Short mmCIF file of N, CA, C and O in Angstrom, two decimals:
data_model
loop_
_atom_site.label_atom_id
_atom_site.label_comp_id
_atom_site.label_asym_id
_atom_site.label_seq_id
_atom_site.Cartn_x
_atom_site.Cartn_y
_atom_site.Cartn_z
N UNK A 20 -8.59 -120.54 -229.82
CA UNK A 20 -9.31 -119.78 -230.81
C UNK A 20 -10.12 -118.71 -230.09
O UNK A 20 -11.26 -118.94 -229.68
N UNK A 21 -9.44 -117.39 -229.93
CA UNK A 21 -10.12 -116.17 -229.53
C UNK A 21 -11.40 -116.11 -229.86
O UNK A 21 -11.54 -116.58 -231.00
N UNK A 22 -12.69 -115.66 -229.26
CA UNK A 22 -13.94 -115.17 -229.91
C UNK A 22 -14.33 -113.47 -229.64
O UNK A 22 -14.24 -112.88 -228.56
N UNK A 23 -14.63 -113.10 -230.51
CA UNK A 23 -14.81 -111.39 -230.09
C UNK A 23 -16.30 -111.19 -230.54
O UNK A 23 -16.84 -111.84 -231.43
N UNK A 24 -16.77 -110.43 -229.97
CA UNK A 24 -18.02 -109.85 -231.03
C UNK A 24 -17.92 -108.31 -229.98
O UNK A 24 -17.42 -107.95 -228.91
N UNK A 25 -18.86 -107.70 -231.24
CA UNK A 25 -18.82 -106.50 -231.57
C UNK A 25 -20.63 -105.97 -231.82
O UNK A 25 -21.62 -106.68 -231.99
N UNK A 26 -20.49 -104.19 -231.73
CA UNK A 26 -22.07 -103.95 -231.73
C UNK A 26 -21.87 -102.87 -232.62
O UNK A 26 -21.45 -101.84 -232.08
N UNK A 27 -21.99 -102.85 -233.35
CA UNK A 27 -22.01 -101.45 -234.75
C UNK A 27 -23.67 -101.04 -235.02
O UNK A 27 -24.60 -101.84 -235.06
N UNK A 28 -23.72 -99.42 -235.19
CA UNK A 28 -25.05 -99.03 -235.48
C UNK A 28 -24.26 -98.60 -236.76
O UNK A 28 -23.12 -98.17 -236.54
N UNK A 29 -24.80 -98.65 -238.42
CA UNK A 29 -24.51 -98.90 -239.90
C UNK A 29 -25.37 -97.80 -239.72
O UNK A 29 -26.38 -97.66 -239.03
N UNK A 30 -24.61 -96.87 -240.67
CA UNK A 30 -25.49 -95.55 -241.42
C UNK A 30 -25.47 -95.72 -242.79
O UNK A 30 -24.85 -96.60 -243.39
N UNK A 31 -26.39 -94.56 -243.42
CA UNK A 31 -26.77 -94.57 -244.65
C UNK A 31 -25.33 -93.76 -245.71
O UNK A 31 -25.15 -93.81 -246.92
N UNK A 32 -24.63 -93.17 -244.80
CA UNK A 32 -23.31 -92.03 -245.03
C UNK A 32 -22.39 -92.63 -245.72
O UNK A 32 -22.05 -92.21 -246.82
N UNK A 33 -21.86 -93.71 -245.14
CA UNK A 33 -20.46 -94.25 -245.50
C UNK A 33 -20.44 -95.59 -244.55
O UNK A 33 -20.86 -95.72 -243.40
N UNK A 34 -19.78 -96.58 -245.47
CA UNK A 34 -19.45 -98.47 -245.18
C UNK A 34 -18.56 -98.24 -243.87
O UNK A 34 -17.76 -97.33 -243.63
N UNK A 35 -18.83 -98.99 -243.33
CA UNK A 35 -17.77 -98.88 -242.03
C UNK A 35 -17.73 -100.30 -241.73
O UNK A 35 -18.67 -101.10 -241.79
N UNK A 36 -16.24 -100.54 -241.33
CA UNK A 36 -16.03 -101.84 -240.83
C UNK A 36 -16.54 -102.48 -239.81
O UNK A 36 -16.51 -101.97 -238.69
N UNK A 37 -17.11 -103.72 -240.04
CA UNK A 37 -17.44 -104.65 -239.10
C UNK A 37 -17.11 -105.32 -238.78
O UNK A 37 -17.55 -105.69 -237.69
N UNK A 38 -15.71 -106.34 -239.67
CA UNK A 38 -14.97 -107.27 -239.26
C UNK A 38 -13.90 -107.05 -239.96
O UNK A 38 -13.84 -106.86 -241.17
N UNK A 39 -12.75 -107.09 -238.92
CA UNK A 39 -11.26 -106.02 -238.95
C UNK A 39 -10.26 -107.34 -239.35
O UNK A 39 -10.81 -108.38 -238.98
N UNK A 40 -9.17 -107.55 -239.90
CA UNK A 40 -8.27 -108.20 -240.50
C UNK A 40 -7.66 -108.69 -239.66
O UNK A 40 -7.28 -108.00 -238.71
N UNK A 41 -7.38 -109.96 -239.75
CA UNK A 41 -6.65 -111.08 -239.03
C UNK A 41 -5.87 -111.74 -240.26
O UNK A 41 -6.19 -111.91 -241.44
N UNK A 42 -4.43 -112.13 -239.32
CA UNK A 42 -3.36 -113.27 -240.27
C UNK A 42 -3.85 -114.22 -240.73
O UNK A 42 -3.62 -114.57 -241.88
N UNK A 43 -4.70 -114.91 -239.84
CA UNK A 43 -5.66 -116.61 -240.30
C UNK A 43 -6.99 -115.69 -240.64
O UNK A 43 -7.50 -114.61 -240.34
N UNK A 44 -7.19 -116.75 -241.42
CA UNK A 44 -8.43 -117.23 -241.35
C UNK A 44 -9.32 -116.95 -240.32
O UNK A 44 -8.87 -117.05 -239.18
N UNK A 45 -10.93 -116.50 -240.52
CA UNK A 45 -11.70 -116.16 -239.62
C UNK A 45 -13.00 -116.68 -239.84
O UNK A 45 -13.22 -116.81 -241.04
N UNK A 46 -14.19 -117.10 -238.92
CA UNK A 46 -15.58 -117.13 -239.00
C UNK A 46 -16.37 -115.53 -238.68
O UNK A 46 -15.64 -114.65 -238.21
N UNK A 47 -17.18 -115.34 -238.82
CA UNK A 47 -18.04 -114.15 -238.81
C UNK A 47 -19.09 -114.44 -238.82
O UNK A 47 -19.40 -114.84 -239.94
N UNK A 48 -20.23 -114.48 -237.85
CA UNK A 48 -21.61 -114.54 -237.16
C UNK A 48 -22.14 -112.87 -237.38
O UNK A 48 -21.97 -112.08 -236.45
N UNK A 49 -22.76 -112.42 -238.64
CA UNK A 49 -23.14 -111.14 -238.63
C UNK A 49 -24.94 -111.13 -238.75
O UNK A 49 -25.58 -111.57 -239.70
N UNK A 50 -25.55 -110.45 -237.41
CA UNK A 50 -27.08 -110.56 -237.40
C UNK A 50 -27.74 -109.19 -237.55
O UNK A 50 -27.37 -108.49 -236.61
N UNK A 51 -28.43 -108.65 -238.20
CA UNK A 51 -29.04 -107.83 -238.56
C UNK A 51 -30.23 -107.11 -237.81
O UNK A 51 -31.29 -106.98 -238.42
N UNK A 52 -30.13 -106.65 -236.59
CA UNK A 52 -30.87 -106.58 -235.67
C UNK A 52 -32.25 -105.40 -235.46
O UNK A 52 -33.05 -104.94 -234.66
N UNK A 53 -31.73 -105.36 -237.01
CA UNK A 53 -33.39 -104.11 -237.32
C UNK A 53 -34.42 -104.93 -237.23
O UNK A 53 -34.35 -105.90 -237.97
N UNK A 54 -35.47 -104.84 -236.47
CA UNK A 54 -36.79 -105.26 -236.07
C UNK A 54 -37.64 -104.62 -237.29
O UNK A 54 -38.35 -105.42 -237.91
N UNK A 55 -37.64 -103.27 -237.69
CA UNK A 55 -38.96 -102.75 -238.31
C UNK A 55 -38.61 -103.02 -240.08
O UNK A 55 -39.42 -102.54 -240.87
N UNK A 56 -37.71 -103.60 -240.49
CA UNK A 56 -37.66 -104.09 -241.92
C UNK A 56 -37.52 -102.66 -242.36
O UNK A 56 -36.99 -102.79 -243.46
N UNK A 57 -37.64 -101.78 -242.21
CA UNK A 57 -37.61 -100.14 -243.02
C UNK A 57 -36.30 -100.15 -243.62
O UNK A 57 -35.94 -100.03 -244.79
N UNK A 58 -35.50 -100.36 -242.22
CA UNK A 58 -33.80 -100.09 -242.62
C UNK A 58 -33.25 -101.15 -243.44
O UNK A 58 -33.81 -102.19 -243.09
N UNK A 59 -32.57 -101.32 -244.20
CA UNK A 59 -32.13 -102.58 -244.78
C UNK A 59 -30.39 -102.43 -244.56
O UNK A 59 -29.84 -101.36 -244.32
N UNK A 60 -29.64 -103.84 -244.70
CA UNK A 60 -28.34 -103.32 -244.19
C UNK A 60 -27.59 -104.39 -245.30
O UNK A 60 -27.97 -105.56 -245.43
N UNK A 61 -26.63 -103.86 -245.94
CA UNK A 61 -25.79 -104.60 -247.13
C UNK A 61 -24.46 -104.63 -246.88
O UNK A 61 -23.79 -103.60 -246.92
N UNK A 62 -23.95 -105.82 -246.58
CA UNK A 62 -22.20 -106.69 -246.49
C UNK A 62 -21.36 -106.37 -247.50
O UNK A 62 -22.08 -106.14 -248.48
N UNK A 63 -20.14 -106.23 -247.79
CA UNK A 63 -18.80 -106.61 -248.72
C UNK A 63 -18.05 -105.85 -248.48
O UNK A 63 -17.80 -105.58 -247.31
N UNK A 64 -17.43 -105.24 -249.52
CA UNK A 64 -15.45 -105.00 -249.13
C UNK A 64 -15.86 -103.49 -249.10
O UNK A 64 -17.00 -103.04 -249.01
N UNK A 65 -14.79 -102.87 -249.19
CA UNK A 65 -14.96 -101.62 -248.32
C UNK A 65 -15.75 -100.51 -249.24
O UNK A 65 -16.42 -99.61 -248.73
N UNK A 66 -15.58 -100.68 -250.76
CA UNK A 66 -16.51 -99.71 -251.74
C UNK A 66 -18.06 -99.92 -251.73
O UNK A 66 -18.78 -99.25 -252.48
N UNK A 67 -18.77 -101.28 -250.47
CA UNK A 67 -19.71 -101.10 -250.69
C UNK A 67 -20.85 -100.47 -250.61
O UNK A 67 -20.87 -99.52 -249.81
N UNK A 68 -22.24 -100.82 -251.46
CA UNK A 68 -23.06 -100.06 -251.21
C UNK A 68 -24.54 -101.17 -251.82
O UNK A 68 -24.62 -102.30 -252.28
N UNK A 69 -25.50 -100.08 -251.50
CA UNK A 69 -26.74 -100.72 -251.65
C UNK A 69 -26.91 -101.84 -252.94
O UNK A 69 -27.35 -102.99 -253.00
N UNK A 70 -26.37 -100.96 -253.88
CA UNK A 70 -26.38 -101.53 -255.28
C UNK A 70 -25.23 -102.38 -255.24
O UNK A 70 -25.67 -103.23 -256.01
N UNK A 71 -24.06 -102.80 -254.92
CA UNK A 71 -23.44 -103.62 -254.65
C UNK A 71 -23.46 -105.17 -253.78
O UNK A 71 -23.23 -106.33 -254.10
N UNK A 72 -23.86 -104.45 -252.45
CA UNK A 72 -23.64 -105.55 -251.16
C UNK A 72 -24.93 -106.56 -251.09
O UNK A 72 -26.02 -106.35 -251.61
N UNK A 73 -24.56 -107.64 -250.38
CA UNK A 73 -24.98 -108.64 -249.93
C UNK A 73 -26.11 -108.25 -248.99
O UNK A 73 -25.93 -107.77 -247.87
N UNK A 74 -27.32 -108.51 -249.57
CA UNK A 74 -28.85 -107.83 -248.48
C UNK A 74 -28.53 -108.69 -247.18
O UNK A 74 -28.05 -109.82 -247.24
N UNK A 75 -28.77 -108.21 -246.30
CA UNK A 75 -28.98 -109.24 -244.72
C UNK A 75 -30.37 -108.60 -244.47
O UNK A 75 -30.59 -107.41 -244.25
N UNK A 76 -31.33 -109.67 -244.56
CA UNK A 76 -32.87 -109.37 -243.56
C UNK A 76 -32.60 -109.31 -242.53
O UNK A 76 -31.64 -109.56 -241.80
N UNK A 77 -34.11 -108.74 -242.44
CA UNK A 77 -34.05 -108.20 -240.89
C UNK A 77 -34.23 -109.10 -239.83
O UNK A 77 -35.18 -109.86 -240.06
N UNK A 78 -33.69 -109.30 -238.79
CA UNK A 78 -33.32 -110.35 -237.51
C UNK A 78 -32.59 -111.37 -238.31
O UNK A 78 -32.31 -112.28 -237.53
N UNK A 79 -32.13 -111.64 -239.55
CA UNK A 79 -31.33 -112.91 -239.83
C UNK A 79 -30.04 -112.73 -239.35
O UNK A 79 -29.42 -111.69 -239.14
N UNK A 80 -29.70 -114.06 -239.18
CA UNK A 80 -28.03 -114.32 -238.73
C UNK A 80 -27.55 -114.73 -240.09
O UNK A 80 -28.27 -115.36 -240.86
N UNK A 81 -25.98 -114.28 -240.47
CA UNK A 81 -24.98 -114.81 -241.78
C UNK A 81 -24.08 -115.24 -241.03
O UNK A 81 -23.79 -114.78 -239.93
N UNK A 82 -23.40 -116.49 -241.79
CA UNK A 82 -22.17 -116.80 -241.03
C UNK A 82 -21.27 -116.98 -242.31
O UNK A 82 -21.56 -117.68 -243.28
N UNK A 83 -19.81 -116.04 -242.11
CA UNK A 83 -18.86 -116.07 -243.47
C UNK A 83 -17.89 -116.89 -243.03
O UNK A 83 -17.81 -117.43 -241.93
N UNK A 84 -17.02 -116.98 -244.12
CA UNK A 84 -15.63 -117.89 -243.61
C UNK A 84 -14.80 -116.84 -244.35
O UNK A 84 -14.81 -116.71 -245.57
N UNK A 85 -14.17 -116.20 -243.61
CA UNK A 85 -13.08 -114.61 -244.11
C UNK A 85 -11.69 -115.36 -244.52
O UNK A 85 -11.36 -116.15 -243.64
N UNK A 86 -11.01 -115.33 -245.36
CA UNK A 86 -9.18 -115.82 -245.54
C UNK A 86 -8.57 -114.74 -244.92
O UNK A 86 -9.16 -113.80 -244.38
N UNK A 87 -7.69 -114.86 -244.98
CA UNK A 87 -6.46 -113.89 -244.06
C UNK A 87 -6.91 -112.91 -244.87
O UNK A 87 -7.42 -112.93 -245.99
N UNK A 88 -6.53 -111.70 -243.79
CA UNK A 88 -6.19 -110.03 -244.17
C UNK A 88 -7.70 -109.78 -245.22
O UNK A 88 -7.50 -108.92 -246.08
N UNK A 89 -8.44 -110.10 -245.25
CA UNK A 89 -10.04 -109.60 -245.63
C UNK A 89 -10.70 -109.08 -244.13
O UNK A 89 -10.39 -109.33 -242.96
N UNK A 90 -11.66 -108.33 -244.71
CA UNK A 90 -12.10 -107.07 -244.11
C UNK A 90 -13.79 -107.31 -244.68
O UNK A 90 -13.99 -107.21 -245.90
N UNK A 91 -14.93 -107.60 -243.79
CA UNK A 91 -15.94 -106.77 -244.17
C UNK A 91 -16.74 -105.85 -243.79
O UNK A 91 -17.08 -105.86 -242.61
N UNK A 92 -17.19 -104.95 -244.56
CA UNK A 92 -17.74 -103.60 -244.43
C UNK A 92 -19.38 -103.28 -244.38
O UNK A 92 -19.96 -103.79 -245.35
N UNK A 93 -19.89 -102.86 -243.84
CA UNK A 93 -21.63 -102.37 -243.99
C UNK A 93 -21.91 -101.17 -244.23
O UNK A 93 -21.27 -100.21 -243.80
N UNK A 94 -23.13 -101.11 -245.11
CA UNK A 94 -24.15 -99.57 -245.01
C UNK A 94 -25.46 -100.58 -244.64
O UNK A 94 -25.77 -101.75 -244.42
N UNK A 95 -26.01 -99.07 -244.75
CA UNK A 95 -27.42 -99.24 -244.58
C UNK A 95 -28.43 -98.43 -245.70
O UNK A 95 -27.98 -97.48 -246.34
N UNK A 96 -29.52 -98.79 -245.84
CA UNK A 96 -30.49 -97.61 -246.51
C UNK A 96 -31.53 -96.92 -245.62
O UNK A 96 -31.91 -97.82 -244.88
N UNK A 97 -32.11 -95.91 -245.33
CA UNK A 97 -33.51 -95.79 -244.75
C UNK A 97 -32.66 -95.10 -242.90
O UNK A 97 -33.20 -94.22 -242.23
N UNK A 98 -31.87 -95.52 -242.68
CA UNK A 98 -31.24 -95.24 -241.46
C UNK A 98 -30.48 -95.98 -241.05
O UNK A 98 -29.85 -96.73 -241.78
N UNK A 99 -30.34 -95.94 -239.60
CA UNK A 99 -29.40 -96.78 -238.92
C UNK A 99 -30.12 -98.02 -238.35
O UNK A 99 -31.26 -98.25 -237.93
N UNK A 100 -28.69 -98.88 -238.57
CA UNK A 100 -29.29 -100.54 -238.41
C UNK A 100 -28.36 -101.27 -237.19
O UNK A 100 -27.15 -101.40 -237.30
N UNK A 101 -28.92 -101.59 -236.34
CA UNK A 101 -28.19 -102.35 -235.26
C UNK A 101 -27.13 -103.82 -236.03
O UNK A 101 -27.44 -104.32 -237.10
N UNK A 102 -26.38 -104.09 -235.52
CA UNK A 102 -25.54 -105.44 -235.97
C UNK A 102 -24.77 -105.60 -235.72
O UNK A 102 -23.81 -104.83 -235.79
N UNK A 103 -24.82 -107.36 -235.05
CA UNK A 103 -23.84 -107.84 -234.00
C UNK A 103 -22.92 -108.64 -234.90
O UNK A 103 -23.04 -109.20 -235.99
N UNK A 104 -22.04 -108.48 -234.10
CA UNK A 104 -20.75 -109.68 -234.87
C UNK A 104 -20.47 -109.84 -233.67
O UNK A 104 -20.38 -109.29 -232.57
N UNK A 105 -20.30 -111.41 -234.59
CA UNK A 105 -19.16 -112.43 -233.33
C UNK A 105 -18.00 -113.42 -234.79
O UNK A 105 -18.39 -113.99 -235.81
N UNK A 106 -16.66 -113.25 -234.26
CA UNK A 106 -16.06 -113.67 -234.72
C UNK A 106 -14.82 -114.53 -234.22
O UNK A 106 -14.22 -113.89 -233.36
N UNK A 107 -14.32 -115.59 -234.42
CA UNK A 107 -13.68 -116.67 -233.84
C UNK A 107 -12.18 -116.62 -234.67
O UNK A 107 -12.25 -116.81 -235.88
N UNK A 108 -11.58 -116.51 -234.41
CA UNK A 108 -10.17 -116.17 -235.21
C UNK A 108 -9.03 -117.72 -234.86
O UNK A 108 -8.83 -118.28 -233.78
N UNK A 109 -8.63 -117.94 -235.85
CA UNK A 109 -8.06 -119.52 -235.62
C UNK A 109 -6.43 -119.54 -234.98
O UNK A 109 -5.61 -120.43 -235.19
N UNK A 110 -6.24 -118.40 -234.20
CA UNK A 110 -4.70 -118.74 -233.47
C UNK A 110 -4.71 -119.49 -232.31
O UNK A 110 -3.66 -119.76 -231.74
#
């Protein structure tokens, strides 16, 4: 079981992927690494947005369970937001 992680800075512009599509099944460790709470940073599929996505506070860790060929995506509000992924892929 491969593990990858990844370091994305999330803008306010446009969702950009954070965790890229695999055949199996996947875990996803996504932490929110804005310190000053200003920026806020929101999870889901690729149309998302503030008014849509899943809030992640600031310094919290999420952990998802992805099915095959899903994809999730981030913005941000206020600016750019640090956020790590680590993800474990089941081949």
């Amino acid at each position: 079981m491969p593990i990858y992680s990844n370091h994305f800075t999330v803008g306010t512009a446009t969702a950009i992927q954070i965790v890229a599509p695999d055949v199996e099944e996947q875990e996803a460790w996504i932490h929110d690494d804005e310190h000053s709470q200003s920026n806020k940073l929101y999870i889901g599929n690729a149309q998302v947005s503030p008014a849509t996505g899943l809030h992640i506070n600031s310094d919290e860790t999420v952990k998802l369970n992805i099915p095959p060929n899903d994809t999730v995506y981030a913005i941000s509000t206020g600016g750019n937001v640090n956020v790590h992924v680590m993800r474990v892929t089941q081949h």
